[in-house]
Short mmCIF file of C-alpha atoms and ligand atoms in Angstrom, two decimals:
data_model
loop_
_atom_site.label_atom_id
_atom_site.label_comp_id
_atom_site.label_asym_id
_atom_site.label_seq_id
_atom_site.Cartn_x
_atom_site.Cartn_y
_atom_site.Cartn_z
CA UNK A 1 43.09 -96.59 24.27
CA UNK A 2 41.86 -93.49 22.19
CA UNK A 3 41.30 -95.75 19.13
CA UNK A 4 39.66 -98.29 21.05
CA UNK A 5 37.10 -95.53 22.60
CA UNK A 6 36.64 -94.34 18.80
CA UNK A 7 35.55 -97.76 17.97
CA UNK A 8 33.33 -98.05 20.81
CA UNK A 9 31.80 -94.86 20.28
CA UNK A 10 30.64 -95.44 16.64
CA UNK A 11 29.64 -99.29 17.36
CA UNK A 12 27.17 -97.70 19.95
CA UNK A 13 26.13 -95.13 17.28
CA UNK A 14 25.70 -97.52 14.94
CA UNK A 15 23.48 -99.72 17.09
CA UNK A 16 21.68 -96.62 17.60
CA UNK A 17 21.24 -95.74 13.66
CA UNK A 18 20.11 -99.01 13.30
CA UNK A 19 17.57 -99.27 15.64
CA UNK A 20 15.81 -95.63 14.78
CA UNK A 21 15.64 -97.78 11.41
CA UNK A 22 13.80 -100.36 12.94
CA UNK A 23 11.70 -97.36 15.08
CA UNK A 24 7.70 -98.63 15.00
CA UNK A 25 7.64 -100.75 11.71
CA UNK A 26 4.66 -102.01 11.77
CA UNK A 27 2.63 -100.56 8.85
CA UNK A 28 3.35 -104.04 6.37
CA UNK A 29 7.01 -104.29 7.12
CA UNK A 30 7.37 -100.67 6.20
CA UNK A 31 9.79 -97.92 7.86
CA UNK A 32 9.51 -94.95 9.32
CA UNK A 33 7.37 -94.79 12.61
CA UNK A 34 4.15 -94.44 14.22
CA UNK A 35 4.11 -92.13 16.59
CA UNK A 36 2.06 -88.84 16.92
CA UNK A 37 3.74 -85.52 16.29
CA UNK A 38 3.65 -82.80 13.42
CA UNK A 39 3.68 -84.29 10.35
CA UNK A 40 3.82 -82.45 6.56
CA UNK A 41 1.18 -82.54 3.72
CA UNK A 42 2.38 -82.60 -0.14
CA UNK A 43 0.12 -81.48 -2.86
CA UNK A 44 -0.01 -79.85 -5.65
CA UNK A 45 -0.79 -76.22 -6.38
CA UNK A 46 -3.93 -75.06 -4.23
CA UNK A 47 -5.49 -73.66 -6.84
CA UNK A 48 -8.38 -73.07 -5.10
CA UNK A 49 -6.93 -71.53 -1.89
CA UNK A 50 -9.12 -74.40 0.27
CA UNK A 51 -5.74 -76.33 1.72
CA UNK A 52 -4.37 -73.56 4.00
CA UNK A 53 -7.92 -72.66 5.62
CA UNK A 54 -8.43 -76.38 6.40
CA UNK A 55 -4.77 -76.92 8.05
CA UNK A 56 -4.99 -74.00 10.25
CA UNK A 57 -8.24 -75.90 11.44
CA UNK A 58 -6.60 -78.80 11.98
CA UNK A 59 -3.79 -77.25 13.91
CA UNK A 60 -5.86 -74.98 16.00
CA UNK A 61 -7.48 -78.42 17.30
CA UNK A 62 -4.28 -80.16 17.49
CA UNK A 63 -1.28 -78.15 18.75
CA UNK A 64 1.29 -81.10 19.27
CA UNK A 65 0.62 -82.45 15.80
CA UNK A 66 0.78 -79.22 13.85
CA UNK A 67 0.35 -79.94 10.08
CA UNK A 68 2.82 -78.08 7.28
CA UNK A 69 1.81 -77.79 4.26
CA UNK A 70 3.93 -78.10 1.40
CA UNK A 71 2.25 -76.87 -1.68
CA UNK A 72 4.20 -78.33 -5.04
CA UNK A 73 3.52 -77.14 -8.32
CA UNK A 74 0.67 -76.60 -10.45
CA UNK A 75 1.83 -79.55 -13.38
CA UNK A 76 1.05 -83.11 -12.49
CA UNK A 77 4.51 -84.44 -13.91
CA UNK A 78 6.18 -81.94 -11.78
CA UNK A 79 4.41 -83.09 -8.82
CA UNK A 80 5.27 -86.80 -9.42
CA UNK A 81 9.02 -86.23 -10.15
CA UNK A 82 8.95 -84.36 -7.17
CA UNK A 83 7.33 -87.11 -5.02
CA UNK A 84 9.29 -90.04 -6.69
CA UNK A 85 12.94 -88.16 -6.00
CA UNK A 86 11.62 -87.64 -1.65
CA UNK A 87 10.85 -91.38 -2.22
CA UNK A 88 13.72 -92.02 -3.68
CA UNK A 89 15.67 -90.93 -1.09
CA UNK A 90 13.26 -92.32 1.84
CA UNK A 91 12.77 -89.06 3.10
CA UNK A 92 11.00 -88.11 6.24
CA UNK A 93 10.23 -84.77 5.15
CA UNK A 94 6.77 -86.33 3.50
CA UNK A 95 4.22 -87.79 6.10
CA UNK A 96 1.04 -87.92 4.08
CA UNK A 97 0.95 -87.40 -0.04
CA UNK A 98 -1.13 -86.49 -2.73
CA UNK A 99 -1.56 -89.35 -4.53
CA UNK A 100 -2.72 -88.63 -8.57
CA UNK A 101 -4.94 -92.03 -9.69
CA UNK A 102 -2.54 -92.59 -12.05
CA UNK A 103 0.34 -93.39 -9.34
CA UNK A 104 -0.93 -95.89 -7.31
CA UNK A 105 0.48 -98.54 -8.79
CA UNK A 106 4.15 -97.84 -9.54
CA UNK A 107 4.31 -96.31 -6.01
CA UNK A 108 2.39 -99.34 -4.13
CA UNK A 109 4.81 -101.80 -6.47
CA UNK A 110 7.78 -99.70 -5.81
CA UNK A 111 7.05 -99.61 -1.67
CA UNK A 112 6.70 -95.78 -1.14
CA UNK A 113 2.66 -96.01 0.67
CA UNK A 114 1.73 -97.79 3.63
CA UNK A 115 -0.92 -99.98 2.79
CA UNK A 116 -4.18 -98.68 4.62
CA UNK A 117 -4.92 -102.52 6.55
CA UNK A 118 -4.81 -103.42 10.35
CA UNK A 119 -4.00 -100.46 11.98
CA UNK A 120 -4.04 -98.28 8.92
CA UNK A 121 -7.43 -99.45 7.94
CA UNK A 122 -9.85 -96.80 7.13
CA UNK A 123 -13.82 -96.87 6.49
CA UNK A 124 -14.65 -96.76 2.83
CA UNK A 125 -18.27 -97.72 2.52
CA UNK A 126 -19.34 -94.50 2.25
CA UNK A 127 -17.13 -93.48 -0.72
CA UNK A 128 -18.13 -94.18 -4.48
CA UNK A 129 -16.32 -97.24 -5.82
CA UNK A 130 -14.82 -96.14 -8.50
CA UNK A 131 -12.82 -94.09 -6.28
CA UNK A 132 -11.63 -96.68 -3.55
CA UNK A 133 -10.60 -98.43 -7.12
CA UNK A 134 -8.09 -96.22 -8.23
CA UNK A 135 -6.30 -96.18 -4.12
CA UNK A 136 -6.09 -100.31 -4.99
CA UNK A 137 -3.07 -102.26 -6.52
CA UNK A 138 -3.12 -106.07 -6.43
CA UNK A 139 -6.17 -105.91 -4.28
CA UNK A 140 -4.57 -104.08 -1.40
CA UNK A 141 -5.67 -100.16 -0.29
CA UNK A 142 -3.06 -97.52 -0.77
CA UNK A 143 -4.62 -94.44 0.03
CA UNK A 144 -8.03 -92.87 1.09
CA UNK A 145 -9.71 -91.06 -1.73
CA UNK A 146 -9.69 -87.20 -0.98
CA UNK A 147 -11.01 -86.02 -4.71
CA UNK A 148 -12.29 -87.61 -7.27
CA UNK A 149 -12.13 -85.41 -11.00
CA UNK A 150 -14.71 -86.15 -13.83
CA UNK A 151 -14.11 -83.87 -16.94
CA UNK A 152 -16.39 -81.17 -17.77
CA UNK A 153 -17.90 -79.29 -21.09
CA UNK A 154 -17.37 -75.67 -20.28
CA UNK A 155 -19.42 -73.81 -22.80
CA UNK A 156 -20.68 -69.96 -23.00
CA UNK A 157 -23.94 -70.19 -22.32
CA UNK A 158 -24.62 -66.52 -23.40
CA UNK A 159 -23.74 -67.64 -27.01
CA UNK A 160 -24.41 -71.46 -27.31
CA UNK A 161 -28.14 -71.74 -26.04
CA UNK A 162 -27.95 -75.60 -25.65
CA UNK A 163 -24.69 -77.83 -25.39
CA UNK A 164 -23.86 -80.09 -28.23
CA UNK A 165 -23.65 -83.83 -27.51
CA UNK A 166 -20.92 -85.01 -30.23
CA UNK A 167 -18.03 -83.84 -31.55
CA UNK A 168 -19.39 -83.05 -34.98
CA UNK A 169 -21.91 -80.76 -33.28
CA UNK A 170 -19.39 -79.08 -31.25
CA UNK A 171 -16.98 -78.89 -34.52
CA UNK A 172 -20.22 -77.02 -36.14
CA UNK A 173 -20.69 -74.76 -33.22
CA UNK A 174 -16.97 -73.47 -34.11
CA UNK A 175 -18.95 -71.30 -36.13
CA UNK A 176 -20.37 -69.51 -33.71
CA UNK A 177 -16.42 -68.68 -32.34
CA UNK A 178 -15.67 -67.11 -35.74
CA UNK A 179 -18.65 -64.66 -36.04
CA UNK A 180 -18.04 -63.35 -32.09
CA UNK A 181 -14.61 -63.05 -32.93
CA UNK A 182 -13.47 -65.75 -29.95
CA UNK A 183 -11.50 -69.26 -30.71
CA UNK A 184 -13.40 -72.21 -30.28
CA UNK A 185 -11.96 -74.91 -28.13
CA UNK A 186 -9.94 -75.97 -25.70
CA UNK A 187 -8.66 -79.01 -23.50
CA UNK A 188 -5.13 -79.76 -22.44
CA UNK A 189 -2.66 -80.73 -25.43
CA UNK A 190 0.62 -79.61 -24.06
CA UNK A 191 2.81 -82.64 -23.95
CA UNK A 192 1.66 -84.21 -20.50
CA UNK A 193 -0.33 -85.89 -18.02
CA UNK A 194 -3.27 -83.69 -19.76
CA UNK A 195 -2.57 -85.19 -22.69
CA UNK A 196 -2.91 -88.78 -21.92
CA UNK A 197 -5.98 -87.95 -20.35
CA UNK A 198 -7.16 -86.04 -23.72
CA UNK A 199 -6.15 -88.25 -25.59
CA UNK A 200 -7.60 -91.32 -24.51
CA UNK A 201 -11.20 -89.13 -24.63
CA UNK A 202 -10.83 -89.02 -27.28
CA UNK A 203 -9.99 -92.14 -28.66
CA UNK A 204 -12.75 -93.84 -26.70
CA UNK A 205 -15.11 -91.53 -27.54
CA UNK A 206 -15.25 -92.75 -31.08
CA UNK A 207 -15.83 -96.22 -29.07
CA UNK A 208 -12.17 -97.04 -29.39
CA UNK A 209 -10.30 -97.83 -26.56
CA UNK A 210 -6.60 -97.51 -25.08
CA UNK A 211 -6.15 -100.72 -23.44
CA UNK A 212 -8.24 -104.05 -22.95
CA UNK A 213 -9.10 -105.56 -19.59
CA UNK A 214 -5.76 -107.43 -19.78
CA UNK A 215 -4.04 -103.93 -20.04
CA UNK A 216 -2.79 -105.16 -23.73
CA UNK A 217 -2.66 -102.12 -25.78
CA UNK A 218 -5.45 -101.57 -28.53
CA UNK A 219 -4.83 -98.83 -30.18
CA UNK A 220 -4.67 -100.19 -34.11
CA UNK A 221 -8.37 -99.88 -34.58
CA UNK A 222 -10.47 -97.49 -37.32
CA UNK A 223 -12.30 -96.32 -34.00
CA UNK A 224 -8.98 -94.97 -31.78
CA UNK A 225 -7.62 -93.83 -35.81
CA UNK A 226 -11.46 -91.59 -35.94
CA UNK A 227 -10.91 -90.28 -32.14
CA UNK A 228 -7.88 -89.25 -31.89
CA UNK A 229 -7.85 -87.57 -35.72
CA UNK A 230 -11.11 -85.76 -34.25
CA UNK A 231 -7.66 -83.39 -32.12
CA UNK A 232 -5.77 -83.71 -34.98
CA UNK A 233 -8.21 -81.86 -37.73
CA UNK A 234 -9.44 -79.80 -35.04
CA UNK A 235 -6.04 -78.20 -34.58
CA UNK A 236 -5.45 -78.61 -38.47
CA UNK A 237 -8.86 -76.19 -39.32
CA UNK A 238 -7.88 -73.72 -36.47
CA UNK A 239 -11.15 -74.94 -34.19
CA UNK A 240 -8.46 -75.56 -31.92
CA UNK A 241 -5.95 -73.09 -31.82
CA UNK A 242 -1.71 -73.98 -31.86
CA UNK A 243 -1.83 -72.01 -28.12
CA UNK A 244 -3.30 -74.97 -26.90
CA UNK A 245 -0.65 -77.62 -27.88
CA UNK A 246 0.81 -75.77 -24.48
CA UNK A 247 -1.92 -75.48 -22.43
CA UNK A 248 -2.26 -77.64 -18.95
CA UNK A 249 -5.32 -76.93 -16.90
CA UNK A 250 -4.36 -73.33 -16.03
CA UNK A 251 -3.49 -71.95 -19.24
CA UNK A 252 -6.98 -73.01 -20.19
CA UNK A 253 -8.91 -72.02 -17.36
CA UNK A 254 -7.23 -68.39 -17.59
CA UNK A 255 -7.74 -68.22 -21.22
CA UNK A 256 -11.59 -69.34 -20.36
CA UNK A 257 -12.15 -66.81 -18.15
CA UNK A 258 -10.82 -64.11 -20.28
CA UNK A 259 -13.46 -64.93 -22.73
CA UNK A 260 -11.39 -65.99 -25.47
CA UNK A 261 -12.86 -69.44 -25.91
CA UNK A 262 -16.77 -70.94 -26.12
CA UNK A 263 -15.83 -74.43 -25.49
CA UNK A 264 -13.57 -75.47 -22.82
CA UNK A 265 -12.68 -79.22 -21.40
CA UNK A 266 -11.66 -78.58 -17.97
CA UNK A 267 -11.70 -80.27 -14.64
CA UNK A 268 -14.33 -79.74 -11.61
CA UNK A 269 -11.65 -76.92 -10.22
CA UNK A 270 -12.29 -74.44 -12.96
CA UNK A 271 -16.09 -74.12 -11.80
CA UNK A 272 -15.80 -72.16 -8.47
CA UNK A 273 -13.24 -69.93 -9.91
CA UNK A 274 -14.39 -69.01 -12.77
CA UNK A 275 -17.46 -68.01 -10.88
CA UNK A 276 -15.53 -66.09 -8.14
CA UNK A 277 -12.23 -64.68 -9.90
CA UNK A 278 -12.11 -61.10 -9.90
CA UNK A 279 -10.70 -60.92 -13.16
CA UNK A 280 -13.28 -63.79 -15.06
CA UNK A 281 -15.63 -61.51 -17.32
CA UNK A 282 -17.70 -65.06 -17.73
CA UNK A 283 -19.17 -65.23 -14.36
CA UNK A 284 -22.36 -65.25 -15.47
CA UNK A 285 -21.81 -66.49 -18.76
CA UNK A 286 -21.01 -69.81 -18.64
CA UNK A 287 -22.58 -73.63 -17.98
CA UNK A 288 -20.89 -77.08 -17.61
CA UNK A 289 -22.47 -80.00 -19.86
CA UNK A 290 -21.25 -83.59 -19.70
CA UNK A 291 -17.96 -83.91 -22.13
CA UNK A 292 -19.16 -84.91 -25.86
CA UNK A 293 -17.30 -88.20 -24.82
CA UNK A 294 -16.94 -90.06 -22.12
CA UNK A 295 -14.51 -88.76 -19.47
CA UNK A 296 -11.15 -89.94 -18.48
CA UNK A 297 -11.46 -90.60 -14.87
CA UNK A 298 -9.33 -88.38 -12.68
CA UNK A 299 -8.56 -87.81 -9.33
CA UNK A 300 -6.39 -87.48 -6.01
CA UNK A 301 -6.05 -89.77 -3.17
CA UNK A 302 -4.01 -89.06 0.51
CA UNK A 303 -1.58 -91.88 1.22
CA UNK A 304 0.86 -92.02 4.15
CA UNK A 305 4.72 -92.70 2.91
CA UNK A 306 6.37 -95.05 3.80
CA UNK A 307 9.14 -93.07 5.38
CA UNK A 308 7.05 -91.27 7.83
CA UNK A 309 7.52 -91.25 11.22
CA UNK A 310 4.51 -89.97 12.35
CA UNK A 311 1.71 -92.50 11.20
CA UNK A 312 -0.46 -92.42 13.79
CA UNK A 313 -1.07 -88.51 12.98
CA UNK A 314 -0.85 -89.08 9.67
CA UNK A 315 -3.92 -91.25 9.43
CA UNK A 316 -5.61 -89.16 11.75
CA UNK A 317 -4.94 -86.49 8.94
CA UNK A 318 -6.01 -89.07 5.91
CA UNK A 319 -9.30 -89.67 8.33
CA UNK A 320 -9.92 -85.68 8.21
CA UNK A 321 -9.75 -85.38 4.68
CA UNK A 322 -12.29 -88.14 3.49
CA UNK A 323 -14.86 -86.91 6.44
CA UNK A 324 -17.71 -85.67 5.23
CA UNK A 325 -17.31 -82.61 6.93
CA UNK A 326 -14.18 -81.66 4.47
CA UNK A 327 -15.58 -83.45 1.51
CA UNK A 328 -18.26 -80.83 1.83
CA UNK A 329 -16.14 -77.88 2.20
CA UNK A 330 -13.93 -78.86 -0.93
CA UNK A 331 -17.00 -79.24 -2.72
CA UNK A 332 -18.33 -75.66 -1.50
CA UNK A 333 -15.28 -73.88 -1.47
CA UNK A 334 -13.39 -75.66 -4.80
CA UNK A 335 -16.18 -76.90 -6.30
CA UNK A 336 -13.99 -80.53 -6.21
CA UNK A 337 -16.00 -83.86 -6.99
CA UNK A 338 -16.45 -84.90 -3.34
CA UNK A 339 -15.54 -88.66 -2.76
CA UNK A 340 -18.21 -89.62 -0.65
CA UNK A 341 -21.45 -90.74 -2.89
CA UNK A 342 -24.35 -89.49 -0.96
CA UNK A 343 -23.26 -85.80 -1.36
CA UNK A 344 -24.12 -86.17 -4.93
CA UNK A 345 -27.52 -86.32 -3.89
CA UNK A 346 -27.87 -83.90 -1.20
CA UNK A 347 -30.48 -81.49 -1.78
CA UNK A 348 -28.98 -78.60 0.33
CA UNK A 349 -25.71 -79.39 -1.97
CA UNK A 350 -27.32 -79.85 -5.17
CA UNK A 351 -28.60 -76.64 -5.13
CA UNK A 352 -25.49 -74.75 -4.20
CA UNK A 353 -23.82 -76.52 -6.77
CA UNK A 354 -25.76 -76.90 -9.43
CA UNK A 355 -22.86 -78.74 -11.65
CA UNK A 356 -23.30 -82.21 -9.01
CA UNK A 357 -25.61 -84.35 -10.92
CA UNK A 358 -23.75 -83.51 -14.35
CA UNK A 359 -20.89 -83.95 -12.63
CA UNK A 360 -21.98 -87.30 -10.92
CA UNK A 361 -22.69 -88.59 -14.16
CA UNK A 362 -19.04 -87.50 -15.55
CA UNK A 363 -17.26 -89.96 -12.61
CA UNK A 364 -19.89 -92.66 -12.92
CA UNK A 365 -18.96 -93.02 -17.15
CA UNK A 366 -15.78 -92.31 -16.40
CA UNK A 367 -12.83 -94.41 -18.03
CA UNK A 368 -9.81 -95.02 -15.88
CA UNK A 369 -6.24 -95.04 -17.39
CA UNK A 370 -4.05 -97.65 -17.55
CA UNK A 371 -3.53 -99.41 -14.25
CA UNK A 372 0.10 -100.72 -14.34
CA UNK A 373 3.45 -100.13 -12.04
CA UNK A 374 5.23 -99.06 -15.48
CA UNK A 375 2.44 -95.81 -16.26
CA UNK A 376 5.47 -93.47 -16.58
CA UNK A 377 6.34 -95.35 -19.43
CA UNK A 378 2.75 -96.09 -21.12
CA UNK A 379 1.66 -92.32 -20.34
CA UNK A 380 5.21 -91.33 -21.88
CA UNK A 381 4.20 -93.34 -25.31
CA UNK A 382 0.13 -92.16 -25.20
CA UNK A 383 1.66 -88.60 -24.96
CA UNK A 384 4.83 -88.46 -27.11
CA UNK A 385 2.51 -90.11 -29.87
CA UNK A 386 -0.49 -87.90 -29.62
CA UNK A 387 1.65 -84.77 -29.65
CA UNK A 388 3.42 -86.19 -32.98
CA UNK A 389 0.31 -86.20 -34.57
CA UNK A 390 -1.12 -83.12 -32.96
CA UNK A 391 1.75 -81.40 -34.60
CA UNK A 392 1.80 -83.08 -38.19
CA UNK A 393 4.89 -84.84 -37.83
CA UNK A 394 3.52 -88.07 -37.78
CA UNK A 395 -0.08 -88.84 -39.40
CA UNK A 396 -2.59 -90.27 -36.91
CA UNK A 397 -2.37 -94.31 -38.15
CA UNK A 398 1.26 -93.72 -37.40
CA UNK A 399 1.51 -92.21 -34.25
CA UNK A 400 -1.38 -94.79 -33.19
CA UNK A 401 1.02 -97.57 -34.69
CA UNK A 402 3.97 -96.02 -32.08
CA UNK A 403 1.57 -95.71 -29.47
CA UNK A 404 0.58 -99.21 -29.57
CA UNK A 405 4.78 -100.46 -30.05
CA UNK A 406 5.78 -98.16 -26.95
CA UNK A 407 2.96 -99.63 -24.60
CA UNK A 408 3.99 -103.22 -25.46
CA UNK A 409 7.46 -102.40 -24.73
CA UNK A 410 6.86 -100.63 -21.84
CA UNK A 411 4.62 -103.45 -20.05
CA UNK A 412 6.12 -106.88 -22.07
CA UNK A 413 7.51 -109.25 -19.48
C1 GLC B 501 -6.16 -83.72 -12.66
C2 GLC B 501 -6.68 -85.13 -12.43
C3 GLC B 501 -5.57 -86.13 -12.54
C4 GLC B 501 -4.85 -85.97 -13.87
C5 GLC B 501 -4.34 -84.55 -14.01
C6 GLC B 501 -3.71 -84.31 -15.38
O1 GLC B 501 -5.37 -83.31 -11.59
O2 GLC B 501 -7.31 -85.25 -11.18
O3 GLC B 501 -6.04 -87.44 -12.39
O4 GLC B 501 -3.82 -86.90 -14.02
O5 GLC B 501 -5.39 -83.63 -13.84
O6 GLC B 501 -3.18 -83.05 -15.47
#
């Protein structure tokens, strides 16, 4: 009798288990749930301090579907691990994610976003293309664009009257480092997302390119062998100093702001606080020029996971973040590329921010990575490579030669 009742009770809580499973699937087959409740945010560090004031907005206005924020790290490989292990697991703990660009596809391919169609679908004819691009995989939309990121020429303006246009001038300008006494450049070389992005600046800058339209590697060219030697002489000659084989954007941006560099690649971010930061003795004495190449295009979109149970909120929350209302406030407040095209060209904007139109034209010539559901792989072979070379243990044809090897492996069959 007491066995029997055991039985009974688990095949009831089993039905149970199995039909919370089943709980509102409707977002493409997916899990999780739609319903409306508190849901939590994941993002990386808030370097800015813009995330918390916008939240407590949010939840002020909506009481029963409270948003938590959990703020991750400031290093984009530490934010994806972190995402891909709650994924992993099909946690409910994440509700709406910070997607980078670069992550769309292995987490569309792998299941982990709730494609953003039927009653997920979301308005994106106000946004600039390039951006609803990089929240697409196989034609389907991922996630809502929240920021875009264009890379920026940082230079002292107090010491380097008008920007240079190439790398050669830059190189030349090094001189002016050396007689104030300050290094000369600086980008993000630590062994990373950074570098990728760097990297492949660099290559096509010297008109090579990464990968062709087919996403076949082509990296076995004079032109990606003259780019990405353009790093590896740099750090050779001391233009760019060994510190910055470890820098990410922080490192750089804190070093900037110090004053211990005239040149600095750096992402939209940097602007606003090295304006603002109590301790930046370059407030005044800095401009952003277009980057001597083209840029690598950045940027962060909001997707819903899969394993959320609170959709409906969650989209409400995705809708929030691409409004123009926010768009504008990251743009005042973080000085981040704002997703939505005409606020490029607002006049009100424009001059409150006087980096827009440079940075405007940054996105617009920007050069997306590779898009492919195995990037952990190709990123891991674009950045194990470069570093080799960056640190003389293998010369730049060779690296380049690895590069291109790695990248076929990764992405053959
Ligand atoms: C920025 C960019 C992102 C890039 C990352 C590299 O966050 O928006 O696209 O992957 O920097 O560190």
């Amino acid at each position: 009798m007491r066995a029997t009742r055991l039985v009974l009770v688990a095949g009831i809580a089993a039905a149970g288990l199995a039909l919370a499973g089943c709980s509102g699937g409707s977002g493409g087959g997916s899990a999780g749930g739609d319903g409306h409740g508190p849901i939590t945010y994941v993002q990386g560090k808030d370097n800015n301090n813009i995330v918390r004031p916008l939240i407590d907005k949010w939840n002020a206005a909506h009481p029963k579907e409270k948003v938590t924020f959990k703020e991750q790290s400031d290093k984009a490989d530490q934010q994806h691990d972190d995402l891909v292990q709650h994924f992993q697991a099909k946690s409910t703990d994440y509700d709406v994610v910070d997607v980078d660009v670069v992550w769309t596809a292995e987490f569309a391919a792998k299941g982990w976003l709730t494609p953003l169609e039927g009653q997920y679908k979301i308005d994106t004819s106000k946004l600039l293309p390039a951006t609803v691009k990089t929240a697409t995989y196989n034609g389907k939309l991922y996630a809502a664009p929240q920021a875009s990121d264009g890379g920026l020429l940082y230079y002292r303006s107090d010491l380097v009257p008008t920007p240079p246009t190439s790398w050669d001038e830059m190189m030349k300008d090094c001189d002016i480092a050396k007689a104030n006494g300050i290094n000369c450049y600086a980008g993000q070389l630590a062994q990373y997302e950074g570098l990728t992005v760097n990297a492949s600046e660099a290559i096509n800058g010297a008109g090579g390119t990464v990968v062709d339209t087919s996403g076949k590697p082509t990296l076995t060219t004079s032109d990606a062998e003259k780019g990405l030697d353009q790093l590896v002489q740099g750090v050779k000659d001391g233009n760019i100093p060994q510190e910055v084989l470890t820098f990410q954007e922080e490192q750089g941006r804190t070093a900037f702001e110090a004053g211990k560099y005239l040149f600095m690649r750096n992402w939209p971010y940097a602007y606003s606080l090295a304006t603002t930061d109590a301790t930046s003795v370059v407030k005044d004495k800095f401009k952003v020029a277009p980057l001597v190449s083209a840029s690598t295009l950045g940027g962060h979109n909001a997707a819903i996971s899969t394993y959320s149970k609170n959709k409906a909120t969650a989209l409400d929350f995705v809708k929030f973040l691409e409004s123009n209302e926010t768009q504008t406030y990251f743009a005042q407040k973080g000085s981040l590329a704002p997703v939505v095209a005409s606020l490029y060209d607002d006049p009100t904007l424009v001059k409150q921010l006087p980096y827009l139109p440079t940075l405007k034209e940054s996105i617009l010539k920007a050069v997306p990575r590779p898009v492919t559901p195995f990037y952990p792989a190709v990123t891991k072979a674009i950045q194990d490579n470069a570093y080799a070379a960056l640190k003389g243990t293998d010369s730049t044809k060779d690296a380049l030669d690895n590069m291109q090897k790695a990248i076929q492996s990764a992405t053959a069959g």
